[in-house]
């Protein structure tokens, strides 16, 4: 192969110096030529650079790093990027103005301070806000961003008026926790509901923040309580065993202990507390029904329906069933006790998720099944199902040339699903995010091919 002319070599070297390390985004310099042969203005070049996605590839021997990527609706500040909401919040590249971004359509790497980035190990998305957590032994262990009108992110003091707090937090900001042993205690998980949050620790129980109008924070409901600019963080420790998982619905909370028992509190009008009634509950209480004597290994909720997975691979449900979520066992649209769901054709269940109208499960073979109502991921031909239907494995990347591709984990929001496939070379990591319930197609799609996600979140 002939050697490149010295001028070409110098141009490539200059481009390499301008590009961000690890980025495949081409560097834009003055007089950058478009394919049409027209020279871009400096403003057009800066806007194109800001809008272009940065895709990073990691080789098999590359060091793993816990990085956070965000996308979706940005105007509440939930993505933690101030310039998406207020363009003048940060200096613009080369002095060009940045347009506001109502929706960020591709994953955008979130910059966290201080540098180097803290090793984020957990993340949760609420209704317009986000929590991030690290298992660090530093004093700061949780960060919040987004809507904070009910103090679901804790109290964040205003810089202009020290007596007031922020209703919107536009960048990741430390969430103070009243820990007795901050250097020894680690945060294991965070969960977000409609306007409340839960923080699970390894030694000091569960902390709750935000709206408690229905007892979802696990404390007594106070009539006419003002949640805006509240400093209150409640601690829950009165469980029979240690809590190992928490989950937030819209206005209720679930807790799973190391004994395999499930507790709940909060709004129960649809039976989502699973306590045999439809009233609110302000103190976490243990569930019975078909869960009596069953060892539970995972719980899931996000809207008003709840699911639980047992150690032997069974699945149970309770709460709202307006969208056929529990139609396999009852015609009632409200179920106030856990019921065993007789899904005989799904195999041994490994994980379950449930959103506002749809549910999904993952079996031990890495296959995904969906049921409920809405855009379920099998195309426009399937809008409702009372029994789980399998999404073809080929939609998740399994082919004759890659037969070992399996879905490793599921996540969901009110009206979308996401799946992370396992990579044989990196068994503990995620690679290849695929989502459903996107737009009007109802189809599974591949999100940002080649983007390498970090360790498990």
Short mmCIF file of C-alpha atoms in Angstrom, two decimals:
data_model
loop_
_atom_site.label_atom_id
_atom_site.label_comp_id
_atom_site.label_asym_id
_atom_site.label_seq_id
_atom_site.Cartn_x
_atom_site.Cartn_y
_atom_site.Cartn_z
CA UNK A 1 0.00 0.00 0.00
CA UNK A 2 1.38 3.42 -0.96
CA UNK A 3 2.26 5.81 1.81
CA UNK A 4 -0.03 8.80 2.32
CA UNK A 5 1.34 12.20 1.25
CA UNK A 6 2.88 14.24 4.08
CA UNK A 7 0.08 16.84 3.81
CA UNK A 8 -2.53 14.13 4.41
CA UNK A 9 -0.59 12.74 7.37
CA UNK A 10 -0.35 16.23 8.90
CA UNK A 11 -4.09 16.80 8.38
CA UNK A 12 -4.98 13.50 10.05
CA UNK A 13 -2.66 14.25 12.96
CA UNK A 14 -4.27 17.67 13.41
CA UNK A 15 -7.71 16.09 13.35
CA UNK A 16 -6.63 13.57 15.98
CA UNK A 17 -5.46 16.38 18.25
CA UNK A 18 -8.79 18.18 17.89
CA UNK A 19 -10.95 15.13 18.53
CA UNK A 20 -11.95 14.24 22.08
CA UNK A 21 -10.05 11.17 23.37
CA UNK A 22 -12.06 8.00 22.79
CA UNK A 23 -14.56 9.80 20.57
CA UNK A 24 -15.42 8.99 17.01
CA UNK A 25 -16.96 12.40 16.40
CA UNK A 26 -14.91 14.11 13.66
CA UNK A 27 -13.19 17.32 14.61
CA UNK A 28 -14.68 20.41 13.00
CA UNK A 29 -12.32 23.20 12.03
CA UNK A 30 -12.78 26.54 10.29
CA UNK A 31 -13.82 26.08 6.68
CA UNK A 32 -15.06 22.48 7.19
CA UNK A 33 -16.44 21.31 3.86
CA UNK A 34 -19.82 19.61 3.57
CA UNK A 35 -20.49 16.78 1.11
CA UNK A 36 -22.17 19.32 -1.18
CA UNK A 37 -18.90 21.23 -1.38
CA UNK A 38 -20.17 24.25 0.53
CA UNK A 39 -18.09 25.57 3.40
CA UNK A 40 -19.96 25.57 6.71
CA UNK A 41 -20.08 28.66 8.79
CA UNK A 42 -18.53 28.54 12.24
CA UNK A 43 -21.99 28.53 13.81
CA UNK A 44 -23.22 25.67 11.61
CA UNK A 45 -20.11 23.64 12.42
CA UNK A 46 -20.53 24.22 16.17
CA UNK A 47 -24.22 23.27 16.07
CA UNK A 48 -23.42 20.12 14.07
CA UNK A 49 -20.73 19.14 16.57
CA UNK A 50 -23.08 19.67 19.52
CA UNK A 51 -25.84 17.64 17.89
CA UNK A 52 -23.68 14.72 16.73
CA UNK A 53 -23.70 11.65 19.00
CA UNK A 54 -20.41 10.56 20.52
CA UNK A 55 -19.98 6.80 20.18
CA UNK A 56 -17.27 5.04 22.10
CA UNK A 57 -16.02 1.53 21.44
CA UNK A 58 -14.23 -0.62 23.96
CA UNK A 59 -11.89 -3.42 23.01
CA UNK A 60 -11.83 -6.76 24.74
CA UNK A 61 -8.89 -5.71 26.91
CA UNK A 62 -10.12 -2.21 27.66
CA UNK A 63 -10.57 -1.22 31.30
CA UNK A 64 -14.19 -1.12 32.35
CA UNK A 65 -15.54 2.26 33.46
CA UNK A 66 -18.90 3.10 35.00
CA UNK A 67 -20.20 5.90 32.80
CA UNK A 68 -23.69 7.30 32.72
CA UNK A 69 -25.57 8.02 29.50
CA UNK A 70 -28.87 9.90 29.39
CA UNK A 71 -31.58 10.46 26.81
CA UNK A 72 -35.27 11.34 26.63
CA UNK A 73 -37.27 14.37 27.77
CA UNK A 74 -34.97 17.05 29.14
CA UNK A 75 -36.97 20.16 30.10
CA UNK A 76 -37.54 19.07 33.73
CA UNK A 77 -33.75 18.78 34.15
CA UNK A 78 -33.98 15.02 34.67
CA UNK A 79 -31.09 14.38 32.24
CA UNK A 80 -28.73 16.47 34.35
CA UNK A 81 -27.43 18.58 31.46
CA UNK A 82 -28.13 22.28 32.20
CA UNK A 83 -27.49 23.44 28.64
CA UNK A 84 -30.37 21.31 27.36
CA UNK A 85 -32.72 23.46 29.44
CA UNK A 86 -30.90 26.80 29.70
CA UNK A 87 -28.56 27.21 26.70
CA UNK A 88 -26.51 29.90 28.45
CA UNK A 89 -25.76 27.73 31.49
CA UNK A 90 -22.36 26.72 30.08
CA UNK A 91 -19.95 28.32 27.59
CA UNK A 92 -20.87 27.32 24.06
CA UNK A 93 -18.23 25.81 21.73
CA UNK A 94 -16.40 28.53 19.79
CA UNK A 95 -18.87 31.09 21.11
CA UNK A 96 -21.83 29.76 19.11
CA UNK A 97 -25.23 29.72 20.85
CA UNK A 98 -26.62 26.34 21.78
CA UNK A 99 -30.28 25.62 21.05
CA UNK A 100 -32.49 24.18 23.77
CA UNK A 101 -33.10 20.45 23.55
CA UNK A 102 -36.58 19.39 24.56
CA UNK A 103 -35.82 15.77 23.73
CA UNK A 104 -32.41 14.11 23.57
CA UNK A 105 -32.92 11.26 21.11
CA UNK A 106 -29.57 9.48 21.42
CA UNK A 107 -27.54 8.52 24.52
CA UNK A 108 -25.50 11.45 25.78
CA UNK A 109 -22.63 10.96 28.19
CA UNK A 110 -23.33 12.70 31.49
CA UNK A 111 -20.38 14.51 33.03
CA UNK A 112 -20.23 14.08 36.79
CA UNK A 113 -18.16 16.06 39.24
CA UNK A 114 -15.72 15.82 40.84
CA UNK A 115 -13.35 14.27 38.36
CA UNK A 116 -12.67 11.48 37.95
CA UNK A 117 -16.31 10.47 37.66
CA UNK A 118 -17.68 8.68 40.74
CA UNK A 119 -18.31 5.00 40.14
CA UNK A 120 -22.07 5.06 39.68
CA UNK A 121 -23.57 1.69 40.55
CA UNK A 122 -27.32 2.41 40.55
CA UNK A 123 -29.73 4.71 38.74
CA UNK A 124 -33.49 5.27 38.85
CA UNK A 125 -35.88 7.43 36.84
CA UNK A 126 -39.00 8.97 38.34
CA UNK A 127 -41.65 11.19 36.84
CA UNK A 128 -39.40 14.02 35.69
CA UNK A 129 -36.45 13.36 38.01
CA UNK A 130 -33.49 11.01 38.35
CA UNK A 131 -31.39 9.55 41.16
CA UNK A 132 -27.85 8.19 40.82
CA UNK A 133 -25.96 6.30 43.51
CA UNK A 134 -22.47 4.99 44.16
CA UNK A 135 -21.27 2.34 46.59
CA UNK A 136 -18.47 4.64 47.61
CA UNK A 137 -17.52 5.19 51.25
CA UNK A 138 -17.31 8.93 50.65
CA UNK A 139 -19.87 11.12 52.39
CA UNK A 140 -21.66 11.91 49.11
CA UNK A 141 -23.28 8.72 47.85
CA UNK A 142 -26.44 9.86 46.03
CA UNK A 143 -26.99 12.52 43.38
CA UNK A 144 -30.31 13.90 42.14
CA UNK A 145 -31.45 15.95 39.17
CA UNK A 146 -34.73 17.12 37.70
CA UNK A 147 -38.12 18.01 39.15
CA UNK A 148 -38.02 18.60 42.91
CA UNK A 149 -41.31 20.31 43.80
CA UNK A 150 -42.09 17.63 46.39
CA UNK A 151 -38.51 17.40 47.68
CA UNK A 152 -38.18 13.97 46.11
CA UNK A 153 -34.50 14.84 45.63
CA UNK A 154 -34.12 16.24 49.13
CA UNK A 155 -33.55 19.89 49.95
CA UNK A 156 -31.25 21.77 47.56
CA UNK A 157 -30.47 25.23 48.87
CA UNK A 158 -30.84 28.16 46.48
CA UNK A 159 -27.66 30.13 45.81
CA UNK A 160 -29.61 33.39 45.67
CA UNK A 161 -31.71 32.88 48.80
CA UNK A 162 -30.15 30.57 51.39
CA UNK A 163 -33.54 30.06 53.09
CA UNK A 164 -35.16 28.68 49.93
CA UNK A 165 -34.72 25.51 47.92
CA UNK A 166 -34.78 24.68 44.22
CA UNK A 167 -37.91 23.29 42.54
CA UNK A 168 -35.75 22.10 39.62
CA UNK A 169 -32.23 20.71 39.89
CA UNK A 170 -30.59 20.98 36.48
CA UNK A 171 -27.37 19.07 37.12
CA UNK A 172 -26.37 16.09 39.29
CA UNK A 173 -26.31 17.44 42.85
CA UNK A 174 -25.50 15.65 46.13
CA UNK A 175 -28.50 14.36 48.08
CA UNK A 176 -27.75 14.53 51.82
CA UNK A 177 -28.67 11.47 53.89
CA UNK A 178 -28.83 11.43 57.72
CA UNK A 179 -26.40 8.52 58.07
CA UNK A 180 -25.04 7.55 61.47
CA UNK A 181 -21.88 6.03 59.94
CA UNK A 182 -21.36 7.73 56.57
CA UNK A 183 -17.85 6.32 56.13
CA UNK A 184 -19.01 2.74 56.68
CA UNK A 185 -22.47 2.67 55.10
CA UNK A 186 -22.95 2.03 51.40
CA UNK A 187 -25.92 2.75 49.17
CA UNK A 188 -27.07 -0.37 47.34
CA UNK A 189 -30.03 0.86 45.32
CA UNK A 190 -32.28 3.84 44.57
CA UNK A 191 -35.89 3.85 43.37
CA UNK A 192 -38.20 6.63 42.17
CA UNK A 193 -41.97 6.95 42.00
CA UNK A 194 -44.28 9.70 40.84
CA UNK A 195 -43.07 12.15 43.47
CA UNK A 196 -41.18 10.14 46.08
CA UNK A 197 -37.85 8.34 46.32
CA UNK A 198 -36.31 5.43 48.21
CA UNK A 199 -32.63 4.87 49.02
CA UNK A 200 -31.51 1.42 50.18
CA UNK A 201 -28.35 1.09 52.28
CA UNK A 202 -26.43 -1.95 53.47
CA UNK A 203 -26.34 -1.08 57.19
CA UNK A 204 -28.80 1.70 57.99
CA UNK A 205 -32.07 0.61 56.44
CA UNK A 206 -34.14 2.45 53.84
CA UNK A 207 -34.47 6.21 53.50
CA UNK A 208 -37.48 7.90 51.89
CA UNK A 209 -38.01 11.43 50.59
CA UNK A 210 -40.74 13.38 48.85
CA UNK A 211 -44.51 13.26 48.76
CA UNK A 212 -46.13 11.19 51.50
CA UNK A 213 -49.79 12.04 50.91
CA UNK A 214 -50.66 8.32 50.81
CA UNK A 215 -48.02 6.95 53.17
CA UNK A 216 -45.71 5.92 50.33
CA UNK A 217 -42.68 7.14 52.30
CA UNK A 218 -43.50 4.70 55.10
CA UNK A 219 -44.42 7.28 57.73
CA UNK A 220 -47.61 8.70 59.19
CA UNK A 221 -49.60 10.89 56.81
CA UNK A 222 -49.73 14.50 58.02
CA UNK A 223 -52.78 16.42 56.84
CA UNK A 224 -51.93 19.49 54.75
CA UNK A 225 -48.20 18.73 54.96
CA UNK A 226 -46.10 20.99 52.74
CA UNK A 227 -43.59 18.94 50.77
CA UNK A 228 -42.03 21.75 48.80
CA UNK A 229 -38.59 22.73 50.12
CA UNK A 230 -38.82 20.06 52.83
CA UNK A 231 -35.74 18.88 54.70
CA UNK A 232 -37.42 15.69 55.88
CA UNK A 233 -35.75 12.36 55.15
CA UNK A 234 -37.41 9.36 56.80
CA UNK A 235 -35.60 6.18 57.84
CA UNK A 236 -37.26 2.73 57.84
CA UNK A 237 -35.69 -0.18 59.69
CA UNK A 238 -38.60 -2.09 61.23
CA UNK A 239 -38.56 -5.13 58.95
CA UNK A 240 -38.24 -8.80 59.80
CA UNK A 241 -34.89 -9.18 58.11
CA UNK A 242 -32.71 -6.92 56.04
CA UNK A 243 -34.19 -5.19 52.99
CA UNK A 244 -32.33 -6.19 49.82
CA UNK A 245 -34.50 -4.53 47.17
CA UNK A 246 -36.90 -1.57 46.97
CA UNK A 247 -39.35 -0.58 44.23
CA UNK A 248 -41.55 2.48 43.76
CA UNK A 249 -44.91 2.58 42.04
CA UNK A 250 -46.72 5.82 41.33
CA UNK A 251 -47.70 6.38 44.95
CA UNK A 252 -46.79 3.12 46.70
CA UNK A 253 -43.59 1.33 47.71
CA UNK A 254 -42.44 -2.29 47.86
CA UNK A 255 -39.67 -3.78 49.99
CA UNK A 256 -38.07 -7.23 49.65
CA UNK A 257 -36.11 -8.72 52.55
CA UNK A 258 -33.35 -11.30 52.66
CA UNK A 259 -35.91 -13.76 54.02
CA UNK A 260 -37.83 -13.58 50.76
CA UNK A 261 -40.71 -11.61 52.27
CA UNK A 262 -42.44 -8.64 50.63
CA UNK A 263 -43.65 -5.51 52.44
CA UNK A 264 -45.63 -2.56 51.07
CA UNK A 265 -47.07 0.83 51.95
CA UNK A 266 -48.81 3.73 50.24
CA UNK A 267 -51.82 4.18 47.98
CA UNK A 268 -53.96 1.07 47.73
CA UNK A 269 -57.07 2.07 45.78
CA UNK A 270 -56.24 -0.46 43.04
CA UNK A 271 -54.98 -3.08 45.47
CA UNK A 272 -51.35 -2.25 44.69
CA UNK A 273 -50.28 -2.64 48.32
CA UNK A 274 -51.49 -6.27 48.17
CA UNK A 275 -52.66 -6.20 51.79
CA UNK A 276 -56.23 -7.41 51.23
CA UNK A 277 -57.88 -3.97 51.21
CA UNK A 278 -58.07 -0.80 49.12
CA UNK A 279 -57.08 1.74 51.76
CA UNK A 280 -53.84 3.68 52.17
CA UNK A 281 -51.12 2.26 54.43
CA UNK A 282 -48.46 4.43 56.02
CA UNK A 283 -46.45 1.66 57.70
CA UNK A 284 -44.79 -1.09 55.65
CA UNK A 285 -46.74 -4.34 56.18
CA UNK A 286 -45.96 -7.87 55.06
CA UNK A 287 -47.94 -9.34 52.15
CA UNK A 288 -49.76 -12.65 52.27
CA UNK A 289 -52.16 -14.19 49.76
CA UNK A 290 -50.46 -16.60 47.37
CA UNK A 291 -47.08 -15.28 48.57
CA UNK A 292 -47.58 -16.88 51.99
CA UNK A 293 -44.72 -19.32 52.52
CA UNK A 294 -43.10 -18.38 49.18
CA UNK A 295 -39.53 -17.14 48.95
CA UNK A 296 -39.48 -14.10 46.69
CA UNK A 297 -36.27 -13.05 44.92
CA UNK A 298 -37.44 -9.96 42.98
CA UNK A 299 -40.30 -7.45 42.98
CA UNK A 300 -41.36 -5.01 40.27
CA UNK A 301 -43.71 -2.06 39.98
CA UNK A 302 -43.79 1.31 38.29
CA UNK A 303 -47.43 2.21 37.68
CA UNK A 304 -50.18 0.60 39.78
CA UNK A 305 -49.59 -3.06 38.98
CA UNK A 306 -47.06 -5.20 40.90
CA UNK A 307 -45.20 -8.42 40.10
CA UNK A 308 -43.01 -10.73 42.17
CA UNK A 309 -40.71 -13.57 41.12
CA UNK A 310 -40.19 -16.57 43.41
CA UNK A 311 -37.02 -18.57 43.99
CA UNK A 312 -38.44 -21.50 42.03
CA UNK A 313 -39.16 -19.35 38.97
CA UNK A 314 -42.84 -18.64 39.56
CA UNK A 315 -44.51 -15.27 39.05
CA UNK A 316 -47.16 -13.49 41.13
CA UNK A 317 -49.17 -10.33 40.59
CA UNK A 318 -51.54 -7.89 42.27
CA UNK A 319 -52.87 -4.35 41.88
CA UNK A 320 -54.33 -2.74 38.78
CA UNK A 321 -55.53 -5.05 36.00
CA UNK A 322 -57.41 -2.67 33.73
CA UNK A 323 -55.04 -3.57 30.92
CA UNK A 324 -55.17 -7.39 31.23
CA UNK A 325 -52.06 -7.57 33.41
CA UNK A 326 -53.76 -10.09 35.73
CA UNK A 327 -56.50 -11.30 33.38
CA UNK A 328 -55.05 -14.81 33.43
CA UNK A 329 -56.48 -15.34 36.92
CA UNK A 330 -59.39 -12.90 37.27
CA UNK A 331 -61.77 -10.64 35.38
CA UNK A 332 -61.54 -8.05 38.14
CA UNK A 333 -59.65 -4.87 37.32
CA UNK A 334 -58.43 -4.49 40.91
CA UNK A 335 -56.68 -7.28 42.82
CA UNK A 336 -55.78 -6.58 46.46
CA UNK A 337 -53.90 -9.78 47.30
CA UNK A 338 -50.99 -11.48 45.47
CA UNK A 339 -52.12 -14.13 43.00
CA UNK A 340 -50.05 -16.84 41.38
CA UNK A 341 -50.03 -16.29 37.61
CA UNK A 342 -50.21 -19.67 35.84
CA UNK A 343 -47.95 -18.98 32.88
CA UNK A 344 -47.11 -22.55 31.89
CA UNK A 345 -45.34 -21.83 28.60
CA UNK A 346 -42.76 -19.29 29.69
CA UNK A 347 -40.39 -21.61 31.53
CA UNK A 348 -38.60 -20.65 34.71
CA UNK A 349 -38.91 -16.89 35.29
CA UNK A 350 -35.72 -15.01 36.10
CA UNK A 351 -36.97 -11.40 36.16
CA UNK A 352 -40.20 -9.43 35.69
CA UNK A 353 -41.00 -5.78 34.98
CA UNK A 354 -44.30 -3.93 34.74
CA UNK A 355 -45.05 -0.43 33.50
CA UNK A 356 -48.26 1.54 33.21
CA UNK A 357 -50.17 -0.86 30.96
CA UNK A 358 -47.76 -3.60 29.92
CA UNK A 359 -45.66 -6.28 31.57
CA UNK A 360 -42.65 -8.33 30.54
CA UNK A 361 -40.68 -11.24 31.93
CA UNK A 362 -37.31 -12.79 31.24
CA UNK A 363 -36.82 -16.53 31.62
CA UNK A 364 -33.63 -18.37 32.48
CA UNK A 365 -32.99 -19.08 28.80
CA UNK A 366 -32.79 -15.37 28.03
CA UNK A 367 -36.17 -15.20 26.25
CA UNK A 368 -38.51 -12.23 26.69
CA UNK A 369 -42.29 -12.48 26.99
CA UNK A 370 -44.76 -9.57 27.03
CA UNK A 371 -48.43 -9.12 27.90
CA UNK A 372 -50.91 -6.39 28.83
CA UNK A 373 -51.97 -3.51 26.61
CA UNK A 374 -50.22 -0.97 24.41
CA UNK A 375 -47.05 -1.08 22.32
CA UNK A 376 -45.60 -4.35 23.52
CA UNK A 377 -42.67 -4.77 21.15
CA UNK A 378 -44.02 -7.28 18.62
CA UNK A 379 -45.19 -4.73 16.09
CA UNK A 380 -48.57 -3.06 15.48
CA UNK A 381 -50.31 -6.42 15.20
CA UNK A 382 -50.11 -7.01 18.95
CA UNK A 383 -51.73 -4.35 21.11
CA UNK A 384 -53.15 -6.49 23.91
CA UNK A 385 -52.59 -9.93 25.37
CA UNK A 386 -53.80 -11.60 28.56
CA UNK A 387 -51.09 -14.27 28.34
CA UNK A 388 -47.37 -13.73 27.70
CA UNK A 389 -46.20 -13.82 24.09
CA UNK A 390 -42.55 -14.30 23.25
CA UNK A 391 -40.67 -11.62 21.34
CA UNK A 392 -38.64 -13.36 18.61
CA UNK A 393 -35.02 -13.77 19.79
CA UNK A 394 -33.81 -12.50 16.41
CA UNK A 395 -35.08 -9.04 17.33
CA UNK A 396 -32.56 -9.02 20.16
CA UNK A 397 -29.66 -9.97 17.89
CA UNK A 398 -29.73 -13.75 18.09
CA UNK A 399 -28.85 -15.22 14.69
CA UNK A 400 -27.29 -18.31 13.20
CA UNK A 401 -23.96 -16.47 13.38
CA UNK A 402 -24.54 -15.26 16.95
CA UNK A 403 -26.65 -17.97 18.61
CA UNK A 404 -25.34 -17.21 22.10
CA UNK A 405 -26.88 -13.73 22.30
CA UNK A 406 -29.33 -13.68 25.18
CA UNK A 407 -31.18 -10.95 26.99
CA UNK A 408 -29.60 -10.48 30.42
CA UNK A 409 -31.80 -7.83 32.03
CA UNK A 410 -35.04 -5.93 31.50
CA UNK A 411 -36.13 -2.44 32.47
CA UNK A 412 -39.30 -0.48 31.85
CA UNK A 413 -41.00 2.88 32.30
CA UNK A 414 -44.66 3.78 32.09
CA UNK A 415 -44.88 3.07 28.36
CA UNK A 416 -41.59 1.59 27.21
CA UNK A 417 -39.34 -1.40 27.75
CA UNK A 418 -35.59 -1.82 27.49
CA UNK A 419 -33.43 -4.93 27.40
CA UNK A 420 -29.70 -5.44 27.74
CA UNK A 421 -28.18 -8.43 26.04
CA UNK A 422 -25.30 -10.39 27.50
CA UNK A 423 -21.92 -10.47 25.83
CA UNK A 424 -20.05 -13.81 26.11
CA UNK A 425 -16.79 -11.89 26.40
CA UNK A 426 -18.13 -9.73 29.24
CA UNK A 427 -20.64 -11.85 31.17
CA UNK A 428 -21.18 -9.26 33.92
CA UNK A 429 -21.64 -6.30 31.60
CA UNK A 430 -24.30 -5.01 29.27
CA UNK A 431 -23.82 -4.59 25.57
CA UNK A 432 -26.52 -3.69 23.07
CA UNK A 433 -29.55 -1.97 24.54
CA UNK A 434 -32.80 -2.72 22.80
CA UNK A 435 -36.07 -0.98 23.54
CA UNK A 436 -39.73 -1.48 22.78
CA UNK A 437 -42.79 0.75 22.84
CA UNK A 438 -41.02 3.46 20.86
CA UNK A 439 -43.03 5.72 18.58
CA UNK A 440 -45.90 4.07 16.74
CA UNK A 441 -44.13 1.03 15.33
CA UNK A 442 -44.36 -1.12 18.43
CA UNK A 443 -41.18 -2.82 17.28
CA UNK A 444 -37.99 -3.70 19.09
CA UNK A 445 -35.10 -1.55 17.89
CA UNK A 446 -31.37 -1.48 18.51
CA UNK A 447 -30.18 1.56 20.43
CA UNK A 448 -26.87 3.13 19.38
CA UNK A 449 -25.03 0.15 17.83
CA UNK A 450 -21.52 -0.12 19.20
CA UNK A 451 -22.14 1.94 22.30
CA UNK A 452 -20.44 0.10 25.14
CA UNK A 453 -22.23 0.35 28.43
CA UNK A 454 -20.37 -0.01 31.69
CA UNK A 455 -20.89 -2.38 34.60
CA UNK A 456 -24.31 -3.33 35.83
CA UNK A 457 -26.58 -0.49 36.93
#
